Short mmCIF file of C-alpha atoms in Angstrom, two decimals:
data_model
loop_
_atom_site.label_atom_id
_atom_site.label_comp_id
_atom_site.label_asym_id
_atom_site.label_seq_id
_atom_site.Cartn_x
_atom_site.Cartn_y
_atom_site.Cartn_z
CA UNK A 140 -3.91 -5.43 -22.05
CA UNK A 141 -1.39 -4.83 -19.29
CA UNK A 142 -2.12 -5.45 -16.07
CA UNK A 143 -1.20 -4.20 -12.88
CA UNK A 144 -0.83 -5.78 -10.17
CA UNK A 145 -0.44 -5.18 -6.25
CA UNK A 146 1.22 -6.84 -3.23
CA UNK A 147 1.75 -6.19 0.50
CA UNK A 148 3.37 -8.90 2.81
CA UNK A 149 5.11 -10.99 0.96
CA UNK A 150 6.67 -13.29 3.75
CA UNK A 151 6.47 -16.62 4.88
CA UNK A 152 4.70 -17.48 8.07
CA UNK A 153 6.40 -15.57 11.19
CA UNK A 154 6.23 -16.08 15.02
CA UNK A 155 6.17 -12.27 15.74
CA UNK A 156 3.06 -12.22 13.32
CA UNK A 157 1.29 -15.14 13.95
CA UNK A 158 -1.92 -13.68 12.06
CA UNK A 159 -0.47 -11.29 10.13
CA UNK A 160 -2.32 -11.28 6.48
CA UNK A 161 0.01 -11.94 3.97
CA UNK A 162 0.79 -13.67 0.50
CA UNK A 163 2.93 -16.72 1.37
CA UNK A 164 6.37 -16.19 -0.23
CA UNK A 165 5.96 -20.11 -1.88
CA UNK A 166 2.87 -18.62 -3.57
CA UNK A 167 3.89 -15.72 -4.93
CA UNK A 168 6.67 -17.65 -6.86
CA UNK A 169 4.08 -19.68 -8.22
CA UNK A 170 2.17 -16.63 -9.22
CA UNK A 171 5.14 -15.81 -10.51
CA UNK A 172 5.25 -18.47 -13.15
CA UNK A 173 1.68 -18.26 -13.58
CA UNK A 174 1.82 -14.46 -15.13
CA UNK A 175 4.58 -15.69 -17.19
CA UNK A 176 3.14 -18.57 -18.72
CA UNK A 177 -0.15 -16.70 -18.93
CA UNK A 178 0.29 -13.04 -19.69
CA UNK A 179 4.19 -12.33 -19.82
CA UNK A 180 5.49 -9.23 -18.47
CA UNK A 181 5.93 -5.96 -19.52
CA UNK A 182 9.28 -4.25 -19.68
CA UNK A 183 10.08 -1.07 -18.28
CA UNK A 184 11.26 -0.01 -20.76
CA UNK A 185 7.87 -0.49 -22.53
CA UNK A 186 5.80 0.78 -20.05
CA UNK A 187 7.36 4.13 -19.54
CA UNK A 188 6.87 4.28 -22.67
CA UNK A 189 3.54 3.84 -22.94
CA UNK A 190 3.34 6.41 -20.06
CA UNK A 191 5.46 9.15 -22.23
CA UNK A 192 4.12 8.85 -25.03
CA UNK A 193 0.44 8.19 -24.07
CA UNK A 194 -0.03 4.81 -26.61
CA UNK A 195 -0.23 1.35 -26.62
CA UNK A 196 2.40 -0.14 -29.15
CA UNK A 197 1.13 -3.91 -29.99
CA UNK A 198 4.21 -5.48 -28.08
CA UNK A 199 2.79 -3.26 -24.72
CA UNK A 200 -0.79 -4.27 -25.12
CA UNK A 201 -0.33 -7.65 -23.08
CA UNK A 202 1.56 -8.29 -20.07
CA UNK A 203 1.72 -7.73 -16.01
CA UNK A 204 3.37 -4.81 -13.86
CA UNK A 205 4.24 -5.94 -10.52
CA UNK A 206 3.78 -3.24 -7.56
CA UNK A 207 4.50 -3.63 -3.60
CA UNK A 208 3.41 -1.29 -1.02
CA UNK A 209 4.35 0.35 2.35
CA UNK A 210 8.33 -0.19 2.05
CA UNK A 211 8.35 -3.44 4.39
CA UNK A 212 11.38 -5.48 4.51
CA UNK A 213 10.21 -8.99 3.13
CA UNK A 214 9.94 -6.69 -0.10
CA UNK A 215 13.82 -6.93 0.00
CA UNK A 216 14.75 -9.92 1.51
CA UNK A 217 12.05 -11.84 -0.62
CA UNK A 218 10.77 -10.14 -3.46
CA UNK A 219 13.99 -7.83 -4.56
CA UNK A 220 16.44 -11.76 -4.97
CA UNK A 221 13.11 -13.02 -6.87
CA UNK A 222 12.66 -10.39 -9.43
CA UNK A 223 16.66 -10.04 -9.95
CA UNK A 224 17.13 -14.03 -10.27
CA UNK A 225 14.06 -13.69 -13.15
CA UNK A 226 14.87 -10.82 -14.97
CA UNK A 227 12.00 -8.48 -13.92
CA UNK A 228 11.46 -5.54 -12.48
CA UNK A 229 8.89 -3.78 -10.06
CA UNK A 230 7.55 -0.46 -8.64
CA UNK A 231 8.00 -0.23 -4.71
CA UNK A 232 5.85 2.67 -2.83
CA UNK A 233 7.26 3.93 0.25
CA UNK A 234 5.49 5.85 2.78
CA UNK A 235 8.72 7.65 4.01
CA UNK A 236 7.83 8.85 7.94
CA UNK A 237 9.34 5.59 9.54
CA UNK A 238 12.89 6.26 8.05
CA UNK A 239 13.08 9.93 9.18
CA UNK A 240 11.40 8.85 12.92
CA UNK A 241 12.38 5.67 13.37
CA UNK A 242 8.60 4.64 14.39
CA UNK A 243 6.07 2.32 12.71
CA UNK A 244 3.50 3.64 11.06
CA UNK A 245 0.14 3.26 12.54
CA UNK A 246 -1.39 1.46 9.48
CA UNK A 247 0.89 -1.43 10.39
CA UNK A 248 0.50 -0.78 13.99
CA UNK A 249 -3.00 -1.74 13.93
CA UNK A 250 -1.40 -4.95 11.39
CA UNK A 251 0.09 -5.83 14.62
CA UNK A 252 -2.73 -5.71 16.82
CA UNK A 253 -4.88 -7.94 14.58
CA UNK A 254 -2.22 -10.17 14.00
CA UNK A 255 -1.54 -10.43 17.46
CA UNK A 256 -5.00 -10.03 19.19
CA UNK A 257 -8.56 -11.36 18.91
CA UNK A 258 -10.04 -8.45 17.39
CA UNK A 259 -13.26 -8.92 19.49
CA UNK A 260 -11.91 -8.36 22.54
CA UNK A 261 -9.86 -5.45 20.81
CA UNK A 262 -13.53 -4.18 19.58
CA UNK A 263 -14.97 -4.90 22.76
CA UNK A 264 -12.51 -1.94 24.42
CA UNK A 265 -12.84 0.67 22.22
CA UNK A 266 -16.83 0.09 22.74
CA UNK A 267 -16.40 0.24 26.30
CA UNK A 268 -14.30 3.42 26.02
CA UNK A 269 -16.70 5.00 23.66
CA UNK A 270 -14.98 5.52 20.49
CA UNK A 271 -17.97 6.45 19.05
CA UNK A 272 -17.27 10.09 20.17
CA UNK A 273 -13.76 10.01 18.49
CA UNK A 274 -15.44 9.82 14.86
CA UNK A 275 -14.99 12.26 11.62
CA UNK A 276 -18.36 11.46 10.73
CA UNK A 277 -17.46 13.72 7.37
CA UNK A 278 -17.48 10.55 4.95
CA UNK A 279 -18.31 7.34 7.18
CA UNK A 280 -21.18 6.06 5.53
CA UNK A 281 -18.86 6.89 1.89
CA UNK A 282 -16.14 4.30 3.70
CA UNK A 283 -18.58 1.92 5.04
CA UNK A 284 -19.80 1.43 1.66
CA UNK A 285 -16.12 1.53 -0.29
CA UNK A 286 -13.70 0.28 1.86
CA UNK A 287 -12.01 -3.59 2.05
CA UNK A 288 -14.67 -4.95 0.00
CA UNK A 289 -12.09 -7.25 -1.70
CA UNK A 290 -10.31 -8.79 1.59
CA UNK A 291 -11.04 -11.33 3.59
CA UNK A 292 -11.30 -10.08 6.95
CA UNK A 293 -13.15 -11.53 9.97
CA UNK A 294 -16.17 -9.12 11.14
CA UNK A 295 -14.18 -8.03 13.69
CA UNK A 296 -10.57 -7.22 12.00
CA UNK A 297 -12.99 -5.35 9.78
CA UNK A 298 -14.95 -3.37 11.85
CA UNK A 299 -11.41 -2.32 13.85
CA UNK A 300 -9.66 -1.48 10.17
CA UNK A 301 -12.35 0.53 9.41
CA UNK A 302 -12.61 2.52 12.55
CA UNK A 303 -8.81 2.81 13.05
CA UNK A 304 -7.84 3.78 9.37
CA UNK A 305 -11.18 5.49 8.24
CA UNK A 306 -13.89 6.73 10.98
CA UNK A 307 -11.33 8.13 14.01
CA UNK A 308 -10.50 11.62 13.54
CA UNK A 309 -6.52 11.66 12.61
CA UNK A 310 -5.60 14.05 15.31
CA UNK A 311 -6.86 11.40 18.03
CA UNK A 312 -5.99 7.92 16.42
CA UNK A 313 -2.14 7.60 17.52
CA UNK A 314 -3.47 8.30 21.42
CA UNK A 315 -6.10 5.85 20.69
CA UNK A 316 -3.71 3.18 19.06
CA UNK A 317 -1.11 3.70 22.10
CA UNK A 318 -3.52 2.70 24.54
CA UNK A 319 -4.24 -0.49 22.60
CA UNK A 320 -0.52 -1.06 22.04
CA UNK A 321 -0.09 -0.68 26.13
CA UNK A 322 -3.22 -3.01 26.72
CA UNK A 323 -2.86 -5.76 24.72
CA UNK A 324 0.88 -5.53 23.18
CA UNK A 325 3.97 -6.54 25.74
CA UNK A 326 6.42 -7.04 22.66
CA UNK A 327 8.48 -4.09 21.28
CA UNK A 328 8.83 -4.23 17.36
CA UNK A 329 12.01 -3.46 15.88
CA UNK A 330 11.52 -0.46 12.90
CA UNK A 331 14.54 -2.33 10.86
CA UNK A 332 12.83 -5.54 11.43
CA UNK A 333 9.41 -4.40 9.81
CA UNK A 334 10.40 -1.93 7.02
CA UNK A 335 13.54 -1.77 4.51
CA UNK A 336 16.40 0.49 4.73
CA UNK A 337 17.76 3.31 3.24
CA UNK A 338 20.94 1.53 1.71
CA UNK A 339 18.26 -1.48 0.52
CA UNK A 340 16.19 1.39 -1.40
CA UNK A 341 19.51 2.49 -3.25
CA UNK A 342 20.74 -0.94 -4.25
CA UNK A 343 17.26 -1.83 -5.24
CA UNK A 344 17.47 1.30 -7.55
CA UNK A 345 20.39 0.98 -8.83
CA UNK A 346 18.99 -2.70 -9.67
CA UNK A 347 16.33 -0.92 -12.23
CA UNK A 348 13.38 -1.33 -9.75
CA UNK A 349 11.46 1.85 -9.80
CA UNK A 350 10.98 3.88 -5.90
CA UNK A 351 8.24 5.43 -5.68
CA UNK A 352 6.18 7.85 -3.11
CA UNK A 353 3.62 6.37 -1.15
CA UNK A 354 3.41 9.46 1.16
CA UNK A 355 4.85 10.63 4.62
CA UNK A 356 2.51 8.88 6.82
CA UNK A 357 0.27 6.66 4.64
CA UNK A 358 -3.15 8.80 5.27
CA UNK A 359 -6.47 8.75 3.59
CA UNK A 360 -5.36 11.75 1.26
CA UNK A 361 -9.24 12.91 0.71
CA UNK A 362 -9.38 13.16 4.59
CA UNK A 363 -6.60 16.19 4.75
CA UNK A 364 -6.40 19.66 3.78
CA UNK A 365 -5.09 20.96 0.74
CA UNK A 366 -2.30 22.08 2.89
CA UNK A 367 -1.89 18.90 4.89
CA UNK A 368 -2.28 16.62 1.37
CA UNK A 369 0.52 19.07 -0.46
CA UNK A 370 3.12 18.15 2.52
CA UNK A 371 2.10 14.61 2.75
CA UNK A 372 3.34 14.33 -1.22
CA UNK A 373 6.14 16.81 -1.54
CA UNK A 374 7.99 15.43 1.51
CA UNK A 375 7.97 11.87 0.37
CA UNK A 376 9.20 12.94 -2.63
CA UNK A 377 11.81 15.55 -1.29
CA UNK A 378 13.07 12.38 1.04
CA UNK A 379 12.87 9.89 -1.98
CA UNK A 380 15.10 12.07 -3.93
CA UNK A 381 17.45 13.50 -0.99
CA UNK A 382 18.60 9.77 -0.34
CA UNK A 383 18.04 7.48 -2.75
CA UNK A 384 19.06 9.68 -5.55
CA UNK A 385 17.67 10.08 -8.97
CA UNK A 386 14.73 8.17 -9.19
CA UNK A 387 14.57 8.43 -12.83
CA UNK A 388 10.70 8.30 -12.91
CA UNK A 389 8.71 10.19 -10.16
CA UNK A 390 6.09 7.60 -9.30
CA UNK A 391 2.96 7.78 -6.43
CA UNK A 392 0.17 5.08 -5.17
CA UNK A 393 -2.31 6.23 -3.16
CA UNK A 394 -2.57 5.02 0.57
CA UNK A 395 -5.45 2.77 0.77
CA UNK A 396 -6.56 3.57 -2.60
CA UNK A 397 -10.20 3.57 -4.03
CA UNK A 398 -12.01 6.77 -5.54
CA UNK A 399 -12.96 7.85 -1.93
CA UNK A 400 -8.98 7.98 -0.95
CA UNK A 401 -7.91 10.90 -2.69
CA UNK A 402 -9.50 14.05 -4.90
CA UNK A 403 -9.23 16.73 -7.49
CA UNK A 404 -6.92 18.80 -5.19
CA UNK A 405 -4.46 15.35 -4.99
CA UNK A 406 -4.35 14.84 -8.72
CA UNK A 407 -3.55 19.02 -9.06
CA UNK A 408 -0.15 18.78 -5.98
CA UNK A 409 0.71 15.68 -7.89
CA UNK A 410 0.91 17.09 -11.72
CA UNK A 411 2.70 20.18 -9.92
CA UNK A 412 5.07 18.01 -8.61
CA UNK A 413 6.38 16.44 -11.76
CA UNK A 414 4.68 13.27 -10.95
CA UNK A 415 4.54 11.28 -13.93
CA UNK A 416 1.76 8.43 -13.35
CA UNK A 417 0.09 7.18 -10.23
CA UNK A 418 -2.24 4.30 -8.96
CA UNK A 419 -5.26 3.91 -7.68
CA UNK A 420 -7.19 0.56 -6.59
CA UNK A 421 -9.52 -0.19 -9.76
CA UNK A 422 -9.82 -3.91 -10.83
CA UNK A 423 -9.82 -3.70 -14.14
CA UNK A 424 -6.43 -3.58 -17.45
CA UNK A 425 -4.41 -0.14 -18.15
CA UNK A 426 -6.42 1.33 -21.07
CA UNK A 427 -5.46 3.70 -23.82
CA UNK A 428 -7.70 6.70 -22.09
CA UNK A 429 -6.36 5.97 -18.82
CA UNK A 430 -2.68 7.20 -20.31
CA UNK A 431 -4.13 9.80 -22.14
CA UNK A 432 -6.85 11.21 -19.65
CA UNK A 433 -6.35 9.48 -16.61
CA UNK A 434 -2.59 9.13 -15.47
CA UNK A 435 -2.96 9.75 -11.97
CA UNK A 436 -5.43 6.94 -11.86
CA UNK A 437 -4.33 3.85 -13.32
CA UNK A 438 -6.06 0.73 -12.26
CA UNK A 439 -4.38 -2.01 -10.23
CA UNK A 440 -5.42 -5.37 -9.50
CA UNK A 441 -5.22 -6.98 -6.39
CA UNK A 442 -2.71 -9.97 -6.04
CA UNK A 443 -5.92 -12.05 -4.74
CA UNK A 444 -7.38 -11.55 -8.13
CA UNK A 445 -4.96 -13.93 -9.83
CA UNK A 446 -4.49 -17.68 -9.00
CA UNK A 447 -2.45 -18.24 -6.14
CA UNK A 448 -3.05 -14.68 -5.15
CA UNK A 449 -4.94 -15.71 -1.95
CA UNK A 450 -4.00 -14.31 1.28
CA UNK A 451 -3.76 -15.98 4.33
CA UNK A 452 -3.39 -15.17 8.21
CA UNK A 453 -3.08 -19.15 9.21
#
């Protein structure tokens, strides 16, 4: 059945990131091979297909579908000359707020601070200043339960992932963040030195890779309001489309992903919105139902699933 399959950093090891997570560069060639030898890869071709016309032909019912998240520049420099030099092609979601502001996103932000830190003494401060108090307690025991149960985080890098993405109410997590950055951060991070570019994003799709949305600000969509979820998808889109051109395919991922990361009022703004498939985080092949019933849902593997998948932060 075909497979797809997802990726973050791609990168080899960098001095700026000493402990950032990622997929060594070396490895993800290998993996590379690996699918090939093992499963082969799907076209495009074939799998918009199979997306259009909501079947499996027996040529489509086998193969991989590569995907990369958050728009960050190893994406180009490393993964872009890898699939062109092979032949393939890939789907890259890109949460659009750090080309129209010129800031990183706090998702990465808090990359930074792991990867830079020891997270106990980063957990230690927020316990000292009470953070407690700063919690949407709306769905924390739902994202205690559901969240990063396939990563291999320290106790603490978890615990600070979980409060800083999921518990913190979203109106008081960039203040929050800040203060952390001011504490315990004396770099400055270039923007074009973490994500890709504008001109990279049109020569990548005018290579055949599909660009797709991956939001504004890379939220927990089931955390918003109908109002709040609406603008996070139809300005990603509108920004996708106002420089990059036709897309050909209008493609979303959700942030995070998992069940608990977006809801029935996501799946109606993105049908509106001419969106013609989007992933979730589900372990498990693209079935028949899932392109018939389930669109906005498909199921993605995790890189770490797959031999020589395994993140590291040494």
């Amino acid at each position: 059945m075909m497979k797809a399959v997802m990726y973050h950093y791609v990168r080899h090891k960098d001095k700026n990131f000493p402990h950032l997570f990622r997929l060594d560069f070396d490895l993800f060639k290998k993996q590379l091979d690996y699918f090939d030898k093992k499963y082969g890869f799907v076209s495009k071709e074939s799998f918009i297909n199979s997306i259009r016309n909501k079947e499996l032909k027996e040529e489509e019912k086998e193969g991989v579908i590569l995907t990369f998240d958050d728009g960050l520049i190893c994406h180009y420099k490393n993964v872009f000359p890898e699939l062109k030099k092979r032949g393939l092609w890939g789907i890259f979601y890109i949460p659009t707020f750090p080309f129209k502001e010129n800031q990183i996103l706090d998702v990465h932000r808090i990359h930074i601070l792991i990867s830079n830190c020891d997270p106990k003494d980063l957990y230690t401060y927020l316990q000292k200043k009470q953070i407690q108090k700063l919690f949407d307690m709306n769905k924390i025991d739902e994202f205690k339960r559901l969240t990063y149960l396939n990563q291999d985080n320290d106790q603490y890098s978890l615990i600070i992932k979980r409060i800083l993405n999921y518990f913190i109410k979203y109106d008081k997590r960039k203040l929050v963040i800040d203060e952390l950055f001011d504490k315990f951060i004396k770099e400055n991070f270039n923007v074009a030195d973490f994500y890709l570019s504008v001109n990279n994003l049109k020569e990548m799709n005018t290579a055949g890779m599909i660009i797709g949305s991956h939001t504004e600000n890379h939220l927990v969509m089931s955390k918003l309001s109908n109002e709040l979820q609406k603008y996070e998808i139809e300005n990603s889109f509108n920004f996708l489309e106002s420089k990059v051109g036709n897309l050909g395919v209008k493609s979303f991922c959700y942030p995070y992903g998992g069940f608990h990361t977006f809801n029935d009022k996501t799946l109606e703004i993105l049908s509106s919105n001419n969106c013609e498939f989007s992933f979730n985080v589900e372990q498990r092949d693209i079935s028949l139902d899932d392109l018939r019933y389930k669109v906005h849902q498909l199921p993605r593997f995790d890189c770490n699933q797959f031999k020589y998948g395994h993140a590291s932060n040494t």
